[in-house]
Amino acid sequence: ADQALVRSASLTAEPALTLIRRGENQAFWNGDLAPMRNAVAALKPDSGAYKAMGYNVYELAWWQRDFASAARTAEAAGEQRWYDSTNLVLQPVLLAAQAYAAAGDSVTAKPFYLKIKENMQTAAQARPDDSDLHLALGFANAGLGLRDEAIAEARKAMSLMPVSRDAVSGPAVQSAAAKIFASVGANDEAIDLVRQLLQIPCGRVMSSALLKLDPAWDPLRKDARFEKLLAGSDAKFGAEGSTKP
């Protein structure tokens, strides 16, 4: 994939977007954020490319634990939708809330969580079988401390978009559900889902490098079972490099 992205960038007069994709791929692969950092730094903040890659700008800040920058980027996106590489629909309002919460500012985060919950509940009345809506509700409920509701929404999302139905989006939904479980202390379910994902081809969703890098997995870091999974994954696939946030 890295070689293909390098080749793709060499064939276009505007390689910025491809270089960011390559940087994201490197982060998933070996945890090295330098290529993505350089690609984002090369973008002009007022350019169309910068706006088109808003989620990736947020993603880089999140991975670097620069939660203030992540929150600003998400807020600037307003009500627009973002999509990750698996076509998962992402709500910038929700991502802003998560960034504020990760920075320890629960007071600022709460209105964002309440807003996304209200919006997603309304949308779900019209589209009850939309897994993206249930994931957003799960994260919002988790952020508001509503453990049971968060778990229920995560399970609902997985039932609507199982891996058996969609080999691209299914694992992404499962990974998001695992993050919801982890955030509310449902470690058994979170770790079981992580274990399942590490056993299938889903390198654009989960890897040992990404598990080490992403703050979303911090609630599991003191769980010996999670550390054992990481060690087993490194041994199976080989450590391509150290995590470099």
PDB file of C-alpha atoms in Angstrom:
ATOM      1  CA  ALA A   1       0.000   0.000   0.000  1.00  0.00           C
ATOM      2  CA  ASP A   2       2.816   2.396   0.849  1.00  0.00           C
ATOM      3  CA  GLN A   3       4.497   1.776  -2.513  1.00  0.00           C
ATOM      4  CA  ALA A   4       1.214   2.275  -4.361  1.00  0.00           C
ATOM      5  CA  LEU A   5       0.595   5.591  -2.591  1.00  0.00           C
ATOM      6  CA  VAL A   6       4.103   6.809  -3.368  1.00  0.00           C
ATOM      7  CA  ARG A   7       3.555   5.928  -7.006  1.00  0.00           C
ATOM      8  CA  SER A   8       0.164   7.623  -7.022  1.00  0.00           C
ATOM      9  CA  ALA A   9       1.622  10.828  -5.576  1.00  0.00           C
ATOM     10  CA  SER A  10       4.288  10.866  -8.279  1.00  0.00           C
ATOM     11  CA  LEU A  11       1.667  10.721 -11.032  1.00  0.00           C
ATOM     12  CA  THR A  12      -0.377  13.765 -10.032  1.00  0.00           C
ATOM     13  CA  ALA A  13       0.343  17.479 -10.172  1.00  0.00           C
ATOM     14  CA  GLU A  14      -1.524  17.910  -6.854  1.00  0.00           C
ATOM     15  CA  PRO A  15      -0.160  15.189  -4.551  1.00  0.00           C
ATOM     16  CA  ALA A  16      -1.236  16.741  -1.229  1.00  0.00           C
ATOM     17  CA  LEU A  17      -4.230  14.504  -0.620  1.00  0.00           C
ATOM     18  CA  THR A  18      -2.382  11.341  -1.602  1.00  0.00           C
ATOM     19  CA  LEU A  19       0.534  12.234   0.652  1.00  0.00           C
ATOM     20  CA  ILE A  20      -1.845  12.605   3.593  1.00  0.00           C
ATOM     21  CA  ARG A  21      -3.326   9.207   2.755  1.00  0.00           C
ATOM     22  CA  ARG A  22       0.178   7.811   2.719  1.00  0.00           C
ATOM     23  CA  GLY A  23       0.890   9.415   6.083  1.00  0.00           C
ATOM     24  CA  GLU A  24      -2.260   7.893   7.548  1.00  0.00           C
ATOM     25  CA  ASN A  25      -1.248   4.522   6.155  1.00  0.00           C
ATOM     26  CA  GLN A  26       2.181   4.850   7.790  1.00  0.00           C
ATOM     27  CA  ALA A  27       0.547   5.597  11.129  1.00  0.00           C
ATOM     28  CA  PHE A  28      -1.626   2.493  10.849  1.00  0.00           C
ATOM     29  CA  TRP A  29       1.350   0.433   9.731  1.00  0.00           C
ATOM     30  CA  ASN A  30       4.142   1.401  12.104  1.00  0.00           C
ATOM     31  CA  GLY A  31       2.930   4.275  14.260  1.00  0.00           C
ATOM     32  CA  ASP A  32       5.175   6.854  12.599  1.00  0.00           C
ATOM     33  CA  LEU A  33       3.351  10.197  12.409  1.00  0.00           C
ATOM     34  CA  ALA A  34       6.143  12.128  10.703  1.00  0.00           C
ATOM     35  CA  PRO A  35       4.933  11.543   7.091  1.00  0.00           C
ATOM     36  CA  MET A  36       1.386  12.623   7.953  1.00  0.00           C
ATOM     37  CA  ARG A  37       2.632  15.574   9.991  1.00  0.00           C
ATOM     38  CA  ASN A  38       4.742  16.774   7.050  1.00  0.00           C
ATOM     39  CA  ALA A  39       1.868  16.342   4.587  1.00  0.00           C
ATOM     40  CA  VAL A  40      -0.579  18.287   6.761  1.00  0.00           C
ATOM     41  CA  ALA A  41       1.994  21.032   7.385  1.00  0.00           C
ATOM     42  CA  ALA A  42       2.335  21.487   3.627  1.00  0.00           C
ATOM     43  CA  LEU A  43      -1.364  22.338   3.251  1.00  0.00           C
ATOM     44  CA  LYS A  44      -2.540  25.937   3.213  1.00  0.00           C
ATOM     45  CA  PRO A  45      -5.240  26.388   5.882  1.00  0.00           C
ATOM     46  CA  ASP A  46      -7.516  28.230   3.450  1.00  0.00           C
ATOM     47  CA  SER A  47      -7.100  25.722   0.617  1.00  0.00           C
ATOM     48  CA  GLY A  48      -9.707  23.326  -0.700  1.00  0.00           C
ATOM     49  CA  ALA A  49      -7.373  20.422   0.070  1.00  0.00           C
ATOM     50  CA  TYR A  50      -7.175  21.457   3.728  1.00  0.00           C
ATOM     51  CA  LYS A  51     -10.952  21.587   3.997  1.00  0.00           C
ATOM     52  CA  ALA A  52     -11.335  18.274   2.147  1.00  0.00           C
ATOM     53  CA  MET A  53      -8.958  16.587   4.571  1.00  0.00           C
ATOM     54  CA  GLY A  54     -10.466  18.110   7.705  1.00  0.00           C
ATOM     55  CA  TYR A  55     -10.908  14.745   9.364  1.00  0.00           C
ATOM     56  CA  ASN A  56      -7.289  13.807   8.731  1.00  0.00           C
ATOM     57  CA  VAL A  57      -6.128  17.112  10.235  1.00  0.00           C
ATOM     58  CA  TYR A  58      -8.247  16.292  13.287  1.00  0.00           C
ATOM     59  CA  GLU A  59      -6.986  12.712  13.314  1.00  0.00           C
ATOM     60  CA  LEU A  60      -3.352  13.827  13.384  1.00  0.00           C
ATOM     61  CA  ALA A  61      -3.968  16.247  16.254  1.00  0.00           C
ATOM     62  CA  TRP A  62      -5.871  13.534  18.154  1.00  0.00           C
ATOM     63  CA  TRP A  63      -3.088  10.987  17.698  1.00  0.00           C
ATOM     64  CA  GLN A  64      -0.528  13.570  18.814  1.00  0.00           C
ATOM     65  CA  ARG A  65      -2.690  14.226  21.888  1.00  0.00           C
ATOM     66  CA  ASP A  66      -2.980  17.855  20.895  1.00  0.00           C
ATOM     67  CA  PHE A  67      -6.598  17.886  22.012  1.00  0.00           C
ATOM     68  CA  ALA A  68      -6.978  21.667  21.839  1.00  0.00           C
ATOM     69  CA  SER A  69      -6.084  21.671  18.120  1.00  0.00           C
ATOM     70  CA  ALA A  70      -8.287  18.655  17.523  1.00  0.00           C
ATOM     71  CA  ALA A  71     -11.261  20.405  19.129  1.00  0.00           C
ATOM     72  CA  ARG A  72     -10.702  23.597  17.099  1.00  0.00           C
ATOM     73  CA  THR A  73     -10.522  21.642  13.856  1.00  0.00           C
ATOM     74  CA  ALA A  74     -13.720  19.746  14.611  1.00  0.00           C
ATOM     75  CA  GLU A  75     -15.599  22.874  15.677  1.00  0.00           C
ATOM     76  CA  ALA A  76     -14.543  24.670  12.489  1.00  0.00           C
ATOM     77  CA  ALA A  77     -16.206  21.897  10.468  1.00  0.00           C
ATOM     78  CA  GLY A  78     -19.583  22.811  11.916  1.00  0.00           C
ATOM     79  CA  GLU A  79     -22.457  20.573  10.878  1.00  0.00           C
ATOM     80  CA  GLN A  80     -20.758  18.945   7.914  1.00  0.00           C
ATOM     81  CA  ARG A  81     -20.152  15.206   7.786  1.00  0.00           C
ATOM     82  CA  TRP A  82     -16.736  13.620   7.733  1.00  0.00           C
ATOM     83  CA  TYR A  83     -15.943  10.129   6.461  1.00  0.00           C
ATOM     84  CA  ASP A  84     -13.055   7.869   7.371  1.00  0.00           C
ATOM     85  CA  SER A  85     -11.316   5.504   4.967  1.00  0.00           C
ATOM     86  CA  THR A  86     -13.960   2.811   5.566  1.00  0.00           C
ATOM     87  CA  ASN A  87     -16.889   5.153   4.751  1.00  0.00           C
ATOM     88  CA  LEU A  88     -17.873   5.432   8.405  1.00  0.00           C
ATOM     89  CA  VAL A  89     -19.818   8.665   8.906  1.00  0.00           C
ATOM     90  CA  LEU A  90     -18.207  10.873  11.534  1.00  0.00           C
ATOM     91  CA  GLN A  91     -19.828  13.838  13.264  1.00  0.00           C
ATOM     92  CA  PRO A  92     -17.403  16.726  13.932  1.00  0.00           C
ATOM     93  CA  VAL A  93     -19.614  17.870  16.842  1.00  0.00           C
ATOM     94  CA  LEU A  94     -19.050  14.514  18.516  1.00  0.00           C
ATOM     95  CA  LEU A  95     -15.321  14.568  17.802  1.00  0.00           C
ATOM     96  CA  ALA A  96     -15.080  18.050  19.305  1.00  0.00           C
ATOM     97  CA  ALA A  97     -16.768  16.760  22.449  1.00  0.00           C
ATOM     98  CA  GLN A  98     -14.355  13.850  22.679  1.00  0.00           C
ATOM     99  CA  ALA A  99     -11.366  16.149  22.257  1.00  0.00           C
ATOM    100  CA  TYR A 100     -12.562  18.476  25.016  1.00  0.00           C
ATOM    101  CA  ALA A 101     -13.264  15.510  27.281  1.00  0.00           C
ATOM    102  CA  ALA A 102      -9.806  14.049  26.587  1.00  0.00           C
ATOM    103  CA  ALA A 103      -8.307  17.424  27.547  1.00  0.00           C
ATOM    104  CA  GLY A 104     -10.157  17.211  30.864  1.00  0.00           C
ATOM    105  CA  ASP A 105     -12.712  19.890  29.993  1.00  0.00           C
ATOM    106  CA  SER A 106     -15.946  18.021  30.675  1.00  0.00           C
ATOM    107  CA  VAL A 107     -17.871  21.270  31.150  1.00  0.00           C
ATOM    108  CA  THR A 108     -17.268  22.304  27.527  1.00  0.00           C
ATOM    109  CA  ALA A 109     -17.715  18.754  26.249  1.00  0.00           C
ATOM    110  CA  LYS A 110     -21.158  18.174  27.781  1.00  0.00           C
ATOM    111  CA  PRO A 111     -23.220  20.544  25.567  1.00  0.00           C
ATOM    112  CA  PHE A 112     -21.627  18.983  22.493  1.00  0.00           C
ATOM    113  CA  TYR A 113     -22.558  15.501  23.678  1.00  0.00           C
ATOM    114  CA  LEU A 114     -26.104  16.643  24.407  1.00  0.00           C
ATOM    115  CA  LYS A 115     -26.398  18.257  20.977  1.00  0.00           C
ATOM    116  CA  ILE A 116     -25.190  15.175  19.113  1.00  0.00           C
ATOM    117  CA  LYS A 117     -27.492  12.960  21.158  1.00  0.00           C
ATOM    118  CA  GLU A 118     -30.511  15.101  20.334  1.00  0.00           C
ATOM    119  CA  ASN A 119     -29.608  15.293  16.642  1.00  0.00           C
ATOM    120  CA  MET A 120     -28.917  11.575  16.291  1.00  0.00           C
ATOM    121  CA  GLN A 121     -32.089  10.551  18.136  1.00  0.00           C
ATOM    122  CA  THR A 122     -34.128  12.681  15.742  1.00  0.00           C
ATOM    123  CA  ALA A 123     -32.310  11.258  12.727  1.00  0.00           C
ATOM    124  CA  ALA A 124     -32.683   7.688  14.005  1.00  0.00           C
ATOM    125  CA  GLN A 125     -36.459   8.055  14.064  1.00  0.00           C
ATOM    126  CA  ALA A 126     -36.341   8.431  10.286  1.00  0.00           C
ATOM    127  CA  ARG A 127     -33.462   5.977   9.731  1.00  0.00           C
ATOM    128  CA  PRO A 128     -33.564   3.393  12.537  1.00  0.00           C
ATOM    129  CA  ASP A 129     -31.390   0.947  10.603  1.00  0.00           C
ATOM    130  CA  ASP A 130     -28.479   3.371  10.151  1.00  0.00           C
ATOM    131  CA  SER A 131     -25.521   1.945  12.090  1.00  0.00           C
ATOM    132  CA  ASP A 132     -23.637   5.258  11.981  1.00  0.00           C
ATOM    133  CA  LEU A 133     -26.408   6.982  13.915  1.00  0.00           C
ATOM    134  CA  HIS A 134     -26.390   4.326  16.627  1.00  0.00           C
ATOM    135  CA  LEU A 135     -22.606   4.573  16.960  1.00  0.00           C
ATOM    136  CA  ALA A 136     -22.831   8.344  17.388  1.00  0.00           C
ATOM    137  CA  LEU A 137     -25.546   7.844  20.005  1.00  0.00           C
ATOM    138  CA  GLY A 138     -23.351   5.282  21.737  1.00  0.00           C
ATOM    139  CA  PHE A 139     -20.433   7.675  21.966  1.00  0.00           C
ATOM    140  CA  ALA A 140     -22.683  10.528  23.100  1.00  0.00           C
ATOM    141  CA  ASN A 141     -24.252   8.407  25.832  1.00  0.00           C
ATOM    142  CA  ALA A 142     -20.812   7.244  26.933  1.00  0.00           C
ATOM    143  CA  GLY A 143     -19.646  10.850  27.133  1.00  0.00           C
ATOM    144  CA  LEU A 144     -22.675  11.706  29.264  1.00  0.00           C
ATOM    145  CA  GLY A 145     -22.003   8.811  31.636  1.00  0.00           C
ATOM    146  CA  LEU A 146     -25.002   6.764  30.458  1.00  0.00           C
ATOM    147  CA  ARG A 147     -23.285   3.391  30.477  1.00  0.00           C
ATOM    148  CA  ASP A 148     -26.184   1.047  29.721  1.00  0.00           C
ATOM    149  CA  GLU A 149     -27.528   3.243  26.925  1.00  0.00           C
ATOM    150  CA  ALA A 150     -24.056   3.499  25.374  1.00  0.00           C
ATOM    151  CA  ILE A 151     -23.574  -0.263  25.404  1.00  0.00           C
ATOM    152  CA  ALA A 152     -27.021  -0.863  23.916  1.00  0.00           C
ATOM    153  CA  GLU A 153     -26.372   1.537  21.038  1.00  0.00           C
ATOM    154  CA  ALA A 154     -22.978  -0.025  20.305  1.00  0.00           C
ATOM    155  CA  ARG A 155     -24.495  -3.498  20.155  1.00  0.00           C
ATOM    156  CA  LYS A 156     -27.296  -2.205  17.922  1.00  0.00           C
ATOM    157  CA  ALA A 157     -24.790  -0.705  15.494  1.00  0.00           C
ATOM    158  CA  MET A 158     -22.868  -3.979  15.237  1.00  0.00           C
ATOM    159  CA  SER A 159     -26.063  -5.926  14.601  1.00  0.00           C
ATOM    160  CA  LEU A 160     -26.920  -3.580  11.724  1.00  0.00           C
ATOM    161  CA  MET A 161     -23.452  -3.683  10.130  1.00  0.00           C
ATOM    162  CA  PRO A 162     -21.768  -7.013  10.957  1.00  0.00           C
ATOM    163  CA  VAL A 163     -18.403  -7.987   9.518  1.00  0.00           C
ATOM    164  CA  SER A 164     -20.139 -10.820   7.657  1.00  0.00           C
ATOM    165  CA  ARG A 165     -22.186  -8.262   5.722  1.00  0.00           C
ATOM    166  CA  ASP A 166     -19.495  -5.704   4.924  1.00  0.00           C
ATOM    167  CA  ALA A 167     -15.783  -6.562   5.123  1.00  0.00           C
ATOM    168  CA  VAL A 168     -14.788  -2.877   5.050  1.00  0.00           C
ATOM    169  CA  SER A 169     -17.329  -0.982   7.142  1.00  0.00           C
ATOM    170  CA  GLY A 170     -18.182  -3.939   9.402  1.00  0.00           C
ATOM    171  CA  PRO A 171     -14.777  -4.016  11.124  1.00  0.00           C
ATOM    172  CA  ALA A 172     -14.858  -0.222  11.491  1.00  0.00           C
ATOM    173  CA  VAL A 173     -18.205  -0.416  13.280  1.00  0.00           C
ATOM    174  CA  GLN A 174     -16.856  -3.187  15.498  1.00  0.00           C
ATOM    175  CA  SER A 175     -13.773  -1.122  16.359  1.00  0.00           C
ATOM    176  CA  ALA A 176     -15.935   1.902  17.186  1.00  0.00           C
ATOM    177  CA  ALA A 177     -18.142  -0.280  19.386  1.00  0.00           C
ATOM    178  CA  ALA A 178     -15.041  -1.549  21.182  1.00  0.00           C
ATOM    179  CA  LYS A 179     -14.040   2.058  21.903  1.00  0.00           C
ATOM    180  CA  ILE A 180     -17.480   2.728  23.358  1.00  0.00           C
ATOM    181  CA  PHE A 181     -17.231  -0.362  25.552  1.00  0.00           C
ATOM    182  CA  ALA A 182     -13.740   0.649  26.692  1.00  0.00           C
ATOM    183  CA  SER A 183     -14.862   4.190  27.519  1.00  0.00           C
ATOM    184  CA  VAL A 184     -17.576   2.953  29.911  1.00  0.00           C
ATOM    185  CA  GLY A 185     -15.461   0.276  31.569  1.00  0.00           C
ATOM    186  CA  ALA A 186     -16.894  -2.737  29.715  1.00  0.00           C
ATOM    187  CA  ASN A 187     -13.398  -4.125  29.257  1.00  0.00           C
ATOM    188  CA  ASP A 188     -14.423  -7.734  28.637  1.00  0.00           C
ATOM    189  CA  GLU A 189     -16.477  -6.856  25.572  1.00  0.00           C
ATOM    190  CA  ALA A 190     -13.953  -4.288  24.330  1.00  0.00           C
ATOM    191  CA  ILE A 191     -11.014  -6.663  24.527  1.00  0.00           C
ATOM    192  CA  ASP A 192     -12.975  -9.491  22.919  1.00  0.00           C
ATOM    193  CA  LEU A 193     -13.770  -7.271  19.933  1.00  0.00           C
ATOM    194  CA  VAL A 194     -10.154  -6.122  19.641  1.00  0.00           C
ATOM    195  CA  ARG A 195      -9.033  -9.754  19.696  1.00  0.00           C
ATOM    196  CA  GLN A 196     -11.445 -10.619  16.888  1.00  0.00           C
ATOM    197  CA  LEU A 197     -10.295  -7.705  14.752  1.00  0.00           C
ATOM    198  CA  LEU A 198      -6.619  -8.536  15.159  1.00  0.00           C
ATOM    199  CA  GLN A 199      -7.353 -11.977  13.731  1.00  0.00           C
ATOM    200  CA  ILE A 200      -8.808 -10.742  10.431  1.00  0.00           C
ATOM    201  CA  PRO A 201      -7.517  -8.518   7.611  1.00  0.00           C
ATOM    202  CA  CYS A 202      -8.519  -5.014   8.703  1.00  0.00           C
ATOM    203  CA  GLY A 203      -5.337  -2.976   8.576  1.00  0.00           C
ATOM    204  CA  ARG A 204      -7.235   0.225   7.793  1.00  0.00           C
ATOM    205  CA  VAL A 205      -9.174  -0.175  11.029  1.00  0.00           C
ATOM    206  CA  MET A 206      -6.899  -1.746  13.597  1.00  0.00           C
ATOM    207  CA  SER A 207      -3.254  -2.645  14.046  1.00  0.00           C
ATOM    208  CA  SER A 208      -0.953  -3.030  17.023  1.00  0.00           C
ATOM    209  CA  ALA A 209       0.657   0.314  16.090  1.00  0.00           C
ATOM    210  CA  LEU A 210      -2.710   2.072  16.098  1.00  0.00           C
ATOM    211  CA  LEU A 211      -3.736   0.462  19.372  1.00  0.00           C
ATOM    212  CA  LYS A 212      -0.597   1.914  20.951  1.00  0.00           C
ATOM    213  CA  LEU A 213      -1.107   5.323  19.354  1.00  0.00           C
ATOM    214  CA  ASP A 214      -4.810   6.122  19.646  1.00  0.00           C
ATOM    215  CA  PRO A 215      -5.894   7.788  22.934  1.00  0.00           C
ATOM    216  CA  ALA A 216      -9.290   6.104  22.549  1.00  0.00           C
ATOM    217  CA  TRP A 217      -7.679   2.911  23.868  1.00  0.00           C
ATOM    218  CA  ASP A 218      -6.222   4.545  27.000  1.00  0.00           C
ATOM    219  CA  PRO A 219      -8.929   3.081  29.286  1.00  0.00           C
ATOM    220  CA  LEU A 220      -7.590  -0.407  28.483  1.00  0.00           C
ATOM    221  CA  ARG A 221      -3.890   0.259  28.951  1.00  0.00           C
ATOM    222  CA  LYS A 222      -3.745  -0.960  32.548  1.00  0.00           C
ATOM    223  CA  ASP A 223      -5.586  -4.181  31.681  1.00  0.00           C
ATOM    224  CA  ALA A 224      -3.107  -7.054  31.438  1.00  0.00           C
ATOM    225  CA  ARG A 225      -5.256  -8.760  28.793  1.00  0.00           C
ATOM    226  CA  PHE A 226      -4.931  -5.751  26.508  1.00  0.00           C
ATOM    227  CA  GLU A 227      -1.159  -5.659  26.937  1.00  0.00           C
ATOM    228  CA  LYS A 228      -1.040  -9.364  26.160  1.00  0.00           C
ATOM    229  CA  LEU A 229      -3.014  -8.796  22.951  1.00  0.00           C
ATOM    230  CA  LEU A 230      -0.561  -6.111  21.862  1.00  0.00           C
ATOM    231  CA  ALA A 231       2.406  -8.330  22.612  1.00  0.00           C
ATOM    232  CA  GLY A 232       0.848 -11.204  20.712  1.00  0.00           C
ATOM    233  CA  SER A 233       0.060  -9.006  17.722  1.00  0.00           C
ATOM    234  CA  ASP A 234       3.625  -7.678  17.601  1.00  0.00           C
ATOM    235  CA  ALA A 235       4.991 -11.211  17.751  1.00  0.00           C
ATOM    236  CA  LYS A 236       2.647 -12.424  14.998  1.00  0.00           C
ATOM    237  CA  PHE A 237       3.122  -9.635  12.492  1.00  0.00           C
ATOM    238  CA  GLY A 238       6.456  -8.214  13.562  1.00  0.00           C
ATOM    239  CA  ALA A 239       7.013  -4.762  14.976  1.00  0.00           C
ATOM    240  CA  GLU A 240       7.551  -2.515  11.939  1.00  0.00           C
ATOM    241  CA  GLY A 241       8.721   0.343  14.072  1.00  0.00           C
ATOM    242  CA  SER A 242       8.154   2.110  17.319  1.00  0.00           C
ATOM    243  CA  THR A 243       5.250   4.429  17.923  1.00  0.00           C
ATOM    244  CA  LYS A 244       6.359   8.008  17.296  1.00  0.00           C
ATOM    245  CA  PRO A 245       3.643  10.456  18.375  1.00  0.00           C
TER     246      PRO A 245
END
